[in-house]
Tab-separated table of C-alpha atoms and ligand atoms in Angstrom:
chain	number	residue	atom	x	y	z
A	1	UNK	CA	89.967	82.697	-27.972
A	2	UNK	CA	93.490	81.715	-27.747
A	3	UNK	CA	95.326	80.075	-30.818
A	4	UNK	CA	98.787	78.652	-31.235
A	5	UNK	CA	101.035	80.740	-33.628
A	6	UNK	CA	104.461	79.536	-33.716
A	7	UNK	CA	107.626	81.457	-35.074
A	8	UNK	CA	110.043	80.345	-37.722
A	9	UNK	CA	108.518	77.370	-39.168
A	10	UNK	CA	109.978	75.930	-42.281
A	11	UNK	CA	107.600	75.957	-45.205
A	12	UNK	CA	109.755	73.335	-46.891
A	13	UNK	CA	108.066	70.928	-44.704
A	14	UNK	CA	104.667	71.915	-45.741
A	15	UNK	CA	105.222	71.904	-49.472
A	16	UNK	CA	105.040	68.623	-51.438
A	17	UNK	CA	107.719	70.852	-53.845
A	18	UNK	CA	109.777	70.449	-50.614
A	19	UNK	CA	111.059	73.886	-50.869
A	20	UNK	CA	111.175	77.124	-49.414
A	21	UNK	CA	112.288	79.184	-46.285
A	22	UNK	CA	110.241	79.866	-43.358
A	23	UNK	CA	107.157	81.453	-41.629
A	24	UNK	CA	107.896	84.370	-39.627
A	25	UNK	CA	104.540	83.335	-37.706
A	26	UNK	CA	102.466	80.017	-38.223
A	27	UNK	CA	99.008	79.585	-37.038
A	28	UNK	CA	96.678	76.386	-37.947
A	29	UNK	CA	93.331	77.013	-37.271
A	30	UNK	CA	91.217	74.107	-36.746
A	31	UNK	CA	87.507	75.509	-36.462
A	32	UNK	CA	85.585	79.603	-37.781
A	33	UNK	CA	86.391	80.725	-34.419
A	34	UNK	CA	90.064	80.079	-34.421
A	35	UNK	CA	90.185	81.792	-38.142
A	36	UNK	CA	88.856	84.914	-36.676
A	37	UNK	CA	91.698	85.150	-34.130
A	38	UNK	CA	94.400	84.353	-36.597
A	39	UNK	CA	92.997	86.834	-38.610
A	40	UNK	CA	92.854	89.219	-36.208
A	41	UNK	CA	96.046	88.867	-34.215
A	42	UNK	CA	97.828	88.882	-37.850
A	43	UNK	CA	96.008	92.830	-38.577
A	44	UNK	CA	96.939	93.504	-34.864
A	45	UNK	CA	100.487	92.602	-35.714
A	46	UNK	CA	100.696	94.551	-38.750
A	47	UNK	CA	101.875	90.902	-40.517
A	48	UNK	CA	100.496	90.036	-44.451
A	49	UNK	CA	98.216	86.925	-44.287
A	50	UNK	CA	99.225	83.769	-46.195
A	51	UNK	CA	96.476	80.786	-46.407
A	52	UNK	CA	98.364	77.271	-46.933
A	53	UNK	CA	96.388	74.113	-47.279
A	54	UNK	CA	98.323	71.034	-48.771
A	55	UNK	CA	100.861	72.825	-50.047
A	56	UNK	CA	100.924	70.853	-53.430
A	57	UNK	CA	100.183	73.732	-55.940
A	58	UNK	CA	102.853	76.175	-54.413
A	59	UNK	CA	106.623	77.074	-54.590
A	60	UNK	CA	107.409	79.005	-51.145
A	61	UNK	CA	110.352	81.405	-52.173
A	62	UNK	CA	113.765	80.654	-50.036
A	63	UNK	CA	113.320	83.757	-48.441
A	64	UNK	CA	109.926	81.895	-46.992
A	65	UNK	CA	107.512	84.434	-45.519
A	66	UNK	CA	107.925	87.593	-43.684
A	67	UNK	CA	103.823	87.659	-42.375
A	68	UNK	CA	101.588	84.975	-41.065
A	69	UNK	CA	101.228	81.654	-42.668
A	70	UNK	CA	97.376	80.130	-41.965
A	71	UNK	CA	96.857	76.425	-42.554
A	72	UNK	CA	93.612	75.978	-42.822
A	73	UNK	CA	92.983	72.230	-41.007
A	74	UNK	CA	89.330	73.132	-40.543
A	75	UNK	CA	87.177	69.731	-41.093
A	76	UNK	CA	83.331	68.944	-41.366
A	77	UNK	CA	81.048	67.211	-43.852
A	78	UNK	CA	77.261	67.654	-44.080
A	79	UNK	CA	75.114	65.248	-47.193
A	80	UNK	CA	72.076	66.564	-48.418
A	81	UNK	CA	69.406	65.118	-50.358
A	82	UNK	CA	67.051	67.462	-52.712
A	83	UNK	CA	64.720	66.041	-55.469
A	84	UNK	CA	67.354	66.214	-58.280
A	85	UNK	CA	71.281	66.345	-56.839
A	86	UNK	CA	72.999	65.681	-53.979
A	87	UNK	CA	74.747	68.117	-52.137
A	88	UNK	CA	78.003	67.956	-50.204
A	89	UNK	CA	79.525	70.621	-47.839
A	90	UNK	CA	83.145	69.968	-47.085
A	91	UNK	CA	85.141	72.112	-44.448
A	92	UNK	CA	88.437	73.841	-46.328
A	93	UNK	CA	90.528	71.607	-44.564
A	94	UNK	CA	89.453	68.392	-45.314
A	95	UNK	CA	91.427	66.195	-47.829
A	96	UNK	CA	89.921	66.298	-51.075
A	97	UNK	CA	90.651	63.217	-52.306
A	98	UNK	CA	88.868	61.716	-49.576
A	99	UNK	CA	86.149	62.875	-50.522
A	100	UNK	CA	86.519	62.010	-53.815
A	101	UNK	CA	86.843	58.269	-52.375
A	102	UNK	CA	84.142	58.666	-50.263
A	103	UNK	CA	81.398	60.092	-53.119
A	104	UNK	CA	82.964	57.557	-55.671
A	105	UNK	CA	82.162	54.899	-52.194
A	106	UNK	CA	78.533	55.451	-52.317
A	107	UNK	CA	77.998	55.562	-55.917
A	108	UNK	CA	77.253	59.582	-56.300
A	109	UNK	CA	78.456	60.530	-59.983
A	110	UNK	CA	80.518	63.751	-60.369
A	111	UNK	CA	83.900	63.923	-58.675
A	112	UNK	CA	85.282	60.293	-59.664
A	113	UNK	CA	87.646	61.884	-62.434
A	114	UNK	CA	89.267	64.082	-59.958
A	115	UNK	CA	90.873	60.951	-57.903
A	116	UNK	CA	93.824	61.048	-56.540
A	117	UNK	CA	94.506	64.931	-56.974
A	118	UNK	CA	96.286	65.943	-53.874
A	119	UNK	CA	95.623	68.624	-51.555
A	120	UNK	CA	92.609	70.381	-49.394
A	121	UNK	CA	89.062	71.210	-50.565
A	122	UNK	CA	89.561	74.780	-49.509
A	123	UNK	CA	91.952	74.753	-52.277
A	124	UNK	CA	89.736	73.136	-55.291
A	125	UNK	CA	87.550	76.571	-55.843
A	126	UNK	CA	91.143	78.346	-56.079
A	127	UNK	CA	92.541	77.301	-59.345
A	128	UNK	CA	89.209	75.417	-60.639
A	129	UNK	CA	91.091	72.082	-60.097
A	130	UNK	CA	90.462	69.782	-63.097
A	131	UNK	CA	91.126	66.595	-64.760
A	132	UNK	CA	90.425	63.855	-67.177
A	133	UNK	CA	87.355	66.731	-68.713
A	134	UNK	CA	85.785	67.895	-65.267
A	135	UNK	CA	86.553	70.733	-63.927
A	136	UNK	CA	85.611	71.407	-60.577
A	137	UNK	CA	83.262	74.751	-61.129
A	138	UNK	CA	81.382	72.132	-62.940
A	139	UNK	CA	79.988	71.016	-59.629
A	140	UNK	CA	80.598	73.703	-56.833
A	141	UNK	CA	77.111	75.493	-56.154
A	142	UNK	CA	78.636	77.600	-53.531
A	143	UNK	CA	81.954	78.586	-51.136
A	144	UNK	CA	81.864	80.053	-47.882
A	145	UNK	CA	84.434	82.670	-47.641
A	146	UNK	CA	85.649	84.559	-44.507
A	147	UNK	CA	86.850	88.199	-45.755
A	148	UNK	CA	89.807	89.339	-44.599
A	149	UNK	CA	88.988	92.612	-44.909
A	150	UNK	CA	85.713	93.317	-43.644
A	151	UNK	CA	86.716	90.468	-40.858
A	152	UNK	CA	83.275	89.062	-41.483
A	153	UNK	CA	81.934	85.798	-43.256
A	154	UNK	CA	79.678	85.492	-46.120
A	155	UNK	CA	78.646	82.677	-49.362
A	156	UNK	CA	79.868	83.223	-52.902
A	157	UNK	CA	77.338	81.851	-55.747
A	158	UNK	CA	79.716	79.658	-58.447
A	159	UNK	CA	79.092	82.658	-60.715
A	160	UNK	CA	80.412	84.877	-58.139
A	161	UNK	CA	83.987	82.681	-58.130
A	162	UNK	CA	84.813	83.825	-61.665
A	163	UNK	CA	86.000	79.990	-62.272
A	164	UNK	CA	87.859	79.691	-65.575
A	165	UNK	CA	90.646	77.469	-66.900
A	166	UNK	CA	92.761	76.930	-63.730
A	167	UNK	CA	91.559	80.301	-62.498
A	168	UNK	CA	88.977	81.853	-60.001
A	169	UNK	CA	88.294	85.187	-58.056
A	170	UNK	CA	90.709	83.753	-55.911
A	171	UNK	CA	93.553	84.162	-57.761
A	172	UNK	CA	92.431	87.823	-58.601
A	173	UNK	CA	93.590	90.861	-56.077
A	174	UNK	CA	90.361	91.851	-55.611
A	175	UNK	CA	89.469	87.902	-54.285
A	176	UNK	CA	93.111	87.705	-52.445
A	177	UNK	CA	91.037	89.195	-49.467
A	178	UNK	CA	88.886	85.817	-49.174
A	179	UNK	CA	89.865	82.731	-46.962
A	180	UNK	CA	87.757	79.688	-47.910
A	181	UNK	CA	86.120	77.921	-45.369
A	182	UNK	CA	83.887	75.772	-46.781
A	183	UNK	CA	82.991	74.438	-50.127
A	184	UNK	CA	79.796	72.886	-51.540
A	185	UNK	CA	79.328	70.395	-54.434
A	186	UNK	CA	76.141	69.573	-55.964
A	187	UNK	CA	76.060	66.104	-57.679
A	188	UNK	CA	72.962	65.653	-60.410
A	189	UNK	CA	71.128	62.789	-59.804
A	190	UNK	CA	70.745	62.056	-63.602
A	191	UNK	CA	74.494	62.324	-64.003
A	192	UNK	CA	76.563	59.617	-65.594
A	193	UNK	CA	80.531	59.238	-66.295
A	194	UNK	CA	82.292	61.580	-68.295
A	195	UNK	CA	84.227	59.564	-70.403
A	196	UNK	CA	85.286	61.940	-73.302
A	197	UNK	CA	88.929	62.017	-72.623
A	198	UNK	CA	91.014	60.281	-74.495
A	199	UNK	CA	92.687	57.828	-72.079
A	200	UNK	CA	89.354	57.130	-70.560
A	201	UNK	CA	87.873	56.193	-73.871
A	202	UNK	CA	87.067	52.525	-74.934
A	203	UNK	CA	88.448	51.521	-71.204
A	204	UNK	CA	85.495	50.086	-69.973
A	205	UNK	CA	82.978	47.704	-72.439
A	206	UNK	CA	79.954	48.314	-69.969
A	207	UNK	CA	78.453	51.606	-68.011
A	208	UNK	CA	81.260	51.664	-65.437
A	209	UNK	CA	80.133	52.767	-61.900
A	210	UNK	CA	81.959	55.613	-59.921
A	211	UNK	CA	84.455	53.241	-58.332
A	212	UNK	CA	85.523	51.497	-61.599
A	213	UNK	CA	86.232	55.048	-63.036
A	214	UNK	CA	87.837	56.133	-60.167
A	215	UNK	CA	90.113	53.033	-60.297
A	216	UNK	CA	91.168	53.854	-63.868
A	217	UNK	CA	92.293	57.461	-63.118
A	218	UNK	CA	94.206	56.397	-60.476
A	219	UNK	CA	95.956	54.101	-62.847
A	220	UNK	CA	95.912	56.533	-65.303
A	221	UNK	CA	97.564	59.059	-63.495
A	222	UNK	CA	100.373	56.560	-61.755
A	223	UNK	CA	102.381	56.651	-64.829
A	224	UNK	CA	101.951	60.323	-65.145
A	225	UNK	CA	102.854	61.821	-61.906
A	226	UNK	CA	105.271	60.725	-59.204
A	227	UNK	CA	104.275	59.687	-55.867
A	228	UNK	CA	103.949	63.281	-54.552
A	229	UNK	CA	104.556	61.413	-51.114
A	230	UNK	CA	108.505	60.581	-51.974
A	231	UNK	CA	109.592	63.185	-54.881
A	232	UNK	CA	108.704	66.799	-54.652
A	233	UNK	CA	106.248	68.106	-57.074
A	234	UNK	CA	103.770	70.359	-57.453
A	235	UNK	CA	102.196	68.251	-60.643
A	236	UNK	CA	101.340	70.109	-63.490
A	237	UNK	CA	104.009	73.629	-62.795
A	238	UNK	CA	102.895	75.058	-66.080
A	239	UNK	CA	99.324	75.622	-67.463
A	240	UNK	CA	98.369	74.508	-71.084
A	241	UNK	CA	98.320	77.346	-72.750
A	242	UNK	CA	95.119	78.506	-75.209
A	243	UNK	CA	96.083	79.825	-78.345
A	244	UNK	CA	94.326	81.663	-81.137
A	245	UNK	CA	93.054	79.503	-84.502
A	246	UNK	CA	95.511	81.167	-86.441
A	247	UNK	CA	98.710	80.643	-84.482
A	248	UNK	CA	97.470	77.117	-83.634
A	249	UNK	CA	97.226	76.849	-87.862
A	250	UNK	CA	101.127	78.398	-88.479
A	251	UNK	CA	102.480	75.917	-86.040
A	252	UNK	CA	100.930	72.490	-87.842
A	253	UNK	CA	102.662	73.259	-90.694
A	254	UNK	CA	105.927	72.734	-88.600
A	255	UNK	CA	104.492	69.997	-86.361
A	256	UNK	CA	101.521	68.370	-88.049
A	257	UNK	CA	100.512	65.804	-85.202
A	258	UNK	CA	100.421	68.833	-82.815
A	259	UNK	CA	97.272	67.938	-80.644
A	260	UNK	CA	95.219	70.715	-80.358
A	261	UNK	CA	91.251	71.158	-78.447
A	262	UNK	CA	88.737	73.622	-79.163
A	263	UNK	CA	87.630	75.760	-76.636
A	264	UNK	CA	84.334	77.322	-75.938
A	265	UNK	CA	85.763	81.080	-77.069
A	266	UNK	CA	86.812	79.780	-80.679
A	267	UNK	CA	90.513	79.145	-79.236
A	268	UNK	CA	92.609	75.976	-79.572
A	269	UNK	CA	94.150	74.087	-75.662
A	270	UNK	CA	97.369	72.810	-77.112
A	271	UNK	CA	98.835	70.143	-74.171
A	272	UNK	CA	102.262	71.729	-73.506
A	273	UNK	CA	103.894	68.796	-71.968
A	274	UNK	CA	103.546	67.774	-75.907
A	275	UNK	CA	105.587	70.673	-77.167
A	276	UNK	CA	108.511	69.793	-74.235
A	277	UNK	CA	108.217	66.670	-75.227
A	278	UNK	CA	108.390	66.137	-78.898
A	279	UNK	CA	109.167	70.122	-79.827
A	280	UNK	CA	112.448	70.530	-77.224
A	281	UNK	CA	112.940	67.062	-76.128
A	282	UNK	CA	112.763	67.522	-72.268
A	283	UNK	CA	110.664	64.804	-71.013
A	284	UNK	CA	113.213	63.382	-68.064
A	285	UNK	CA	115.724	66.166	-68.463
A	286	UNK	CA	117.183	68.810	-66.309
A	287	UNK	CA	119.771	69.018	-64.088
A	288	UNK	CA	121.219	67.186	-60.779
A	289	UNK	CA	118.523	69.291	-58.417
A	290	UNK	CA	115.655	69.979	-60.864
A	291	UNK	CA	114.423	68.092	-64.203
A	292	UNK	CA	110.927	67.094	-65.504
A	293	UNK	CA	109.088	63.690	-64.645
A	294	UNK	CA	110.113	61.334	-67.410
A	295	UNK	CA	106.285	60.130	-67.615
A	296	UNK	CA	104.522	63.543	-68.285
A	297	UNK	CA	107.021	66.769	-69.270
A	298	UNK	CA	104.799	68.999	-67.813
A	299	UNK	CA	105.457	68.143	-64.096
A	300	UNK	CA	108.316	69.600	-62.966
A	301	UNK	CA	110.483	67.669	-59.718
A	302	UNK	CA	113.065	68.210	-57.065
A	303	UNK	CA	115.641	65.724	-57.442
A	304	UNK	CA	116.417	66.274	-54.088
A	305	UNK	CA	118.576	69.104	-53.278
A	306	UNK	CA	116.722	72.292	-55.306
A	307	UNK	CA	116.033	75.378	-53.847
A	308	UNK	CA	113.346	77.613	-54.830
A	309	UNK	CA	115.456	79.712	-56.533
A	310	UNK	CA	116.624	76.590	-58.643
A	311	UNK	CA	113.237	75.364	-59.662
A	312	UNK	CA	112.542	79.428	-60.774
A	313	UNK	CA	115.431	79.059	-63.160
A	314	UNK	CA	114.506	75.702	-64.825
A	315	UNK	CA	110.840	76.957	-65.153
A	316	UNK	CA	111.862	80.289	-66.687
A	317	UNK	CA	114.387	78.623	-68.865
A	318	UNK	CA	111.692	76.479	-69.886
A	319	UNK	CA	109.216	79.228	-70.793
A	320	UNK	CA	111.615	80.962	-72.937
A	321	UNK	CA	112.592	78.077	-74.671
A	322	UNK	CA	108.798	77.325	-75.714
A	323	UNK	CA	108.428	81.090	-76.673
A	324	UNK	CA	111.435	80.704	-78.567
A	325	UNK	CA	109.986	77.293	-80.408
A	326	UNK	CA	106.959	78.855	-80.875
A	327	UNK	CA	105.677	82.183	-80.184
A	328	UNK	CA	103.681	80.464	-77.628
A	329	UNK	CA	103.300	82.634	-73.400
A	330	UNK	CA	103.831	79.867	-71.219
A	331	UNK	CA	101.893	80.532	-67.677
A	332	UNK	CA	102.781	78.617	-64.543
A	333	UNK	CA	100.274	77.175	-62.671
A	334	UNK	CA	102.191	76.563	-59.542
A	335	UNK	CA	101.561	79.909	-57.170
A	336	UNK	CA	104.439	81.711	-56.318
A	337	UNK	CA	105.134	82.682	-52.193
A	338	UNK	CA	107.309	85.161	-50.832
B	401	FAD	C1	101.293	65.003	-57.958
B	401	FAD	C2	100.337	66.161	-58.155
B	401	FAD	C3	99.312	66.045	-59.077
B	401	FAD	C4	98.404	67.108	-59.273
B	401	FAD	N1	97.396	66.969	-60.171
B	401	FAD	C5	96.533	67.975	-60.382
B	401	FAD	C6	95.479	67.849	-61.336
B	401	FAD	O1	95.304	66.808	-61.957
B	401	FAD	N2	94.639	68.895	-61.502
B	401	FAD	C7	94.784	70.059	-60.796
B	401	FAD	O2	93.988	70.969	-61.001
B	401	FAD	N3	95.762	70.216	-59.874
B	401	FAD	C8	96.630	69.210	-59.657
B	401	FAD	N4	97.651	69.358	-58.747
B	401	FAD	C9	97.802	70.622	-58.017
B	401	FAD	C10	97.184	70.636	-56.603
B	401	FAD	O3	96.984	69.340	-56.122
B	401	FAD	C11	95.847	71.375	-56.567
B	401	FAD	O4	96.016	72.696	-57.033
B	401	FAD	C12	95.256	71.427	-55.156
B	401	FAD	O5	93.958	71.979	-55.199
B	401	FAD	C13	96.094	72.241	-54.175
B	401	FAD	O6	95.568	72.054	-52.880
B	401	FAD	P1	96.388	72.446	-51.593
B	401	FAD	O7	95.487	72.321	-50.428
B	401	FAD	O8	97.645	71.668	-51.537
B	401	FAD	O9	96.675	73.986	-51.887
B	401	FAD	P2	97.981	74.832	-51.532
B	401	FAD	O10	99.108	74.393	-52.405
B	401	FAD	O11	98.218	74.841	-50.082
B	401	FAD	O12	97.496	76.263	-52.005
B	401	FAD	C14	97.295	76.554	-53.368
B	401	FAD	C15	96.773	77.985	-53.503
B	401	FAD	O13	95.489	78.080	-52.925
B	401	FAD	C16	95.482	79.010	-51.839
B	401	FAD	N5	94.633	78.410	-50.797
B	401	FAD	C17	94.765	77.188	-50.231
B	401	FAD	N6	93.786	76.988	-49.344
B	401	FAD	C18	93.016	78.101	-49.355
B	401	FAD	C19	91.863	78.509	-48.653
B	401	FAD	N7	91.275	77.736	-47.725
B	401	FAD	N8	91.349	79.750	-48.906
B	401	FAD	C20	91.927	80.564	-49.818
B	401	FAD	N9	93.027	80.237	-50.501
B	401	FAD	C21	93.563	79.017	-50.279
B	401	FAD	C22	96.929	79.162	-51.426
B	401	FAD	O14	97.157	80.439	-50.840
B	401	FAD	C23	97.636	79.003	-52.755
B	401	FAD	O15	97.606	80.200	-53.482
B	401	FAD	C24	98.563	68.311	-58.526
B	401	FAD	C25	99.601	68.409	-57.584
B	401	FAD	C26	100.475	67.338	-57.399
B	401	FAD	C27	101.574	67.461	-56.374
């Protein structure tokens, strides 16, 4: 099996952040066969192995990457009907939202909040993508994973992925060694919307169908994020951070309209892009290169000229100005390459 890998290729160019230096070697493998000989001409070569997909959760430093950059452009979907759910397995390289589209299309319940998120499938199980109250581990049953390693394939159960908020074995060092391939959903047949968030609430007078939900999120989210197509972003750069009861109690006595959301472990979600907002004022500030969207604090933009050593400083300054405010560990959850 013989596979293209190219030399020097600019990472900018595959980043919606629009940053980034290059790929000492670039390979995009576009079926399990051509993984394998990545894979293997990458141990061969002695060269660390980076997977890409979209690019849109990632800041690729300016030194770019001194191994082998995969892009997984793998593609494939299989339906399957059992008694109670429908099941859908989507090759890692297929474009999530379009499958979002296309399950929303035919009237199957369960991914229609999701719309309009950008970037691969292969990438959903990796930080438990999630919007609008659904997170994605809510409806992966399983993800085919070629190990790095062991140079073999093999299927993780959803328990096995460790999902939590915006986090999965993936993100882990002992799950760094696992490529996703494939990823499949399982859609109950006696599921409905899930309407509990608050933009989605009192939107719609009758049971809405798939499509009609899908619609609003997409209009939901067009005043929150830029079109990732035109301004580089990476959405959300920061996660919102889970606090204990206590702090989440000290901190309404300062700023009483502070939203806060239980979690299942007893702890309070607190939306961050509140606390830039109303707490430090930055909602549309920065500087000339960097700044934060003026319709949602929490996504962070190129204005055109940043590096990626530019949008580092802005989102450090940032975190240390919310620590400062209030006590509060900011996390990003933008990935960091080098
Ligand atoms: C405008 C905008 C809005 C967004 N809104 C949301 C949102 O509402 N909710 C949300 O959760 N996210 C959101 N995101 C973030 C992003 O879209 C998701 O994280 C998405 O899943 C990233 O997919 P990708 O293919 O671009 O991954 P990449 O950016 O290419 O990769 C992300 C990480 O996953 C790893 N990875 C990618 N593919 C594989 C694979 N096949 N196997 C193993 N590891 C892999 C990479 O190494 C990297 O660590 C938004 C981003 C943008 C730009």
């Amino acid at each position: 099996m013989s596979i293209s890998i190219t030399q020097a290729v600019s990472l900018a160019e595959h980043t919606t952040l629009k940053v980034g230096g290059e790929a000492l070697r670039f390979a995009a493998v576009h079926d399990e066969d051509e993984l394998v000989a990545a894979v293997a001409h990458a141990k061969k070569e002695k060269l660390s192995i980076t997977v890409l997909g979209g690019g849109s959760n990632v800041l690729v430093s300016d030194a770019g990457v001194s191994g082998m950059v995969i892009q997984n452009r793998i593609i494939g979907l299989a339906l399957e009907d059992t008694n109670d759910a429908t099941l859908l397995t989507a090759s890692a390289g297929e474009v999530f939202d379009d499958i979002v589209a296309e399950m929303a299309d035919i009237g199957v319940w369960g991914l229609e909040n999701l719309s309009h998120i950008p970037g691969s499938v292969g990438a959903t199980p990796v930080q438990n993508v999630g919007a609008y109250g659904v997170d994605v581990a809510d409806l992966i049953q399983s993800v085919r994973v070629y190990d790095t390693e062991t140079q073999e394939y093999s299927e993780l159960s959803n328990a096995d992925c460790q999902f939590g908020y915006r986090d999965s074995l993936f993100k882990k060092p002992e799950g760094k060694k696992y490529i996703v391939v494939s990823v499949t959903y399982a859609f109950a047949k006696d599921a409905g919307p899930t309407l509990d968030y608050r933009d989605l609430q009192n939107r719609f007078e009758n049971t809405p169908t798939p499509h009609e939900v899908r619609d609003a999120v997409i209009e939901i989210r067009s005043a929150k994020f830029p079109n990732w197509k035109e301004v580089g972003t990476a959405g959300s750069f920061f996660k919102n951070p889970i606090i204990e009861q206590s702090r989440y109690a000290i901190l309404l006595e300062t700023y009483p309209e502070l939203p806060g959301f239980p979690t299942t472990d007893q702890k309070i979600k607190v939306p961050l892009g509140w606390i830039l907002d109303k707490v430090l004022g930055l909602k549309g500030e920065g500087t000339e290169k960097v700044g934060t969207y003026q319709g949602q604090a929490l996504v962070l933009i190129n204005r055109g000229q940043a590096t990626a050593e530019d949008i580092t400083s802005f989102a450090d300054e940032i975190v240390a100005k919310v620590k400062e405010a209030t006590e509060i560990d900011v996390e990003w959850e933008v990935t960091k390459i080098k």
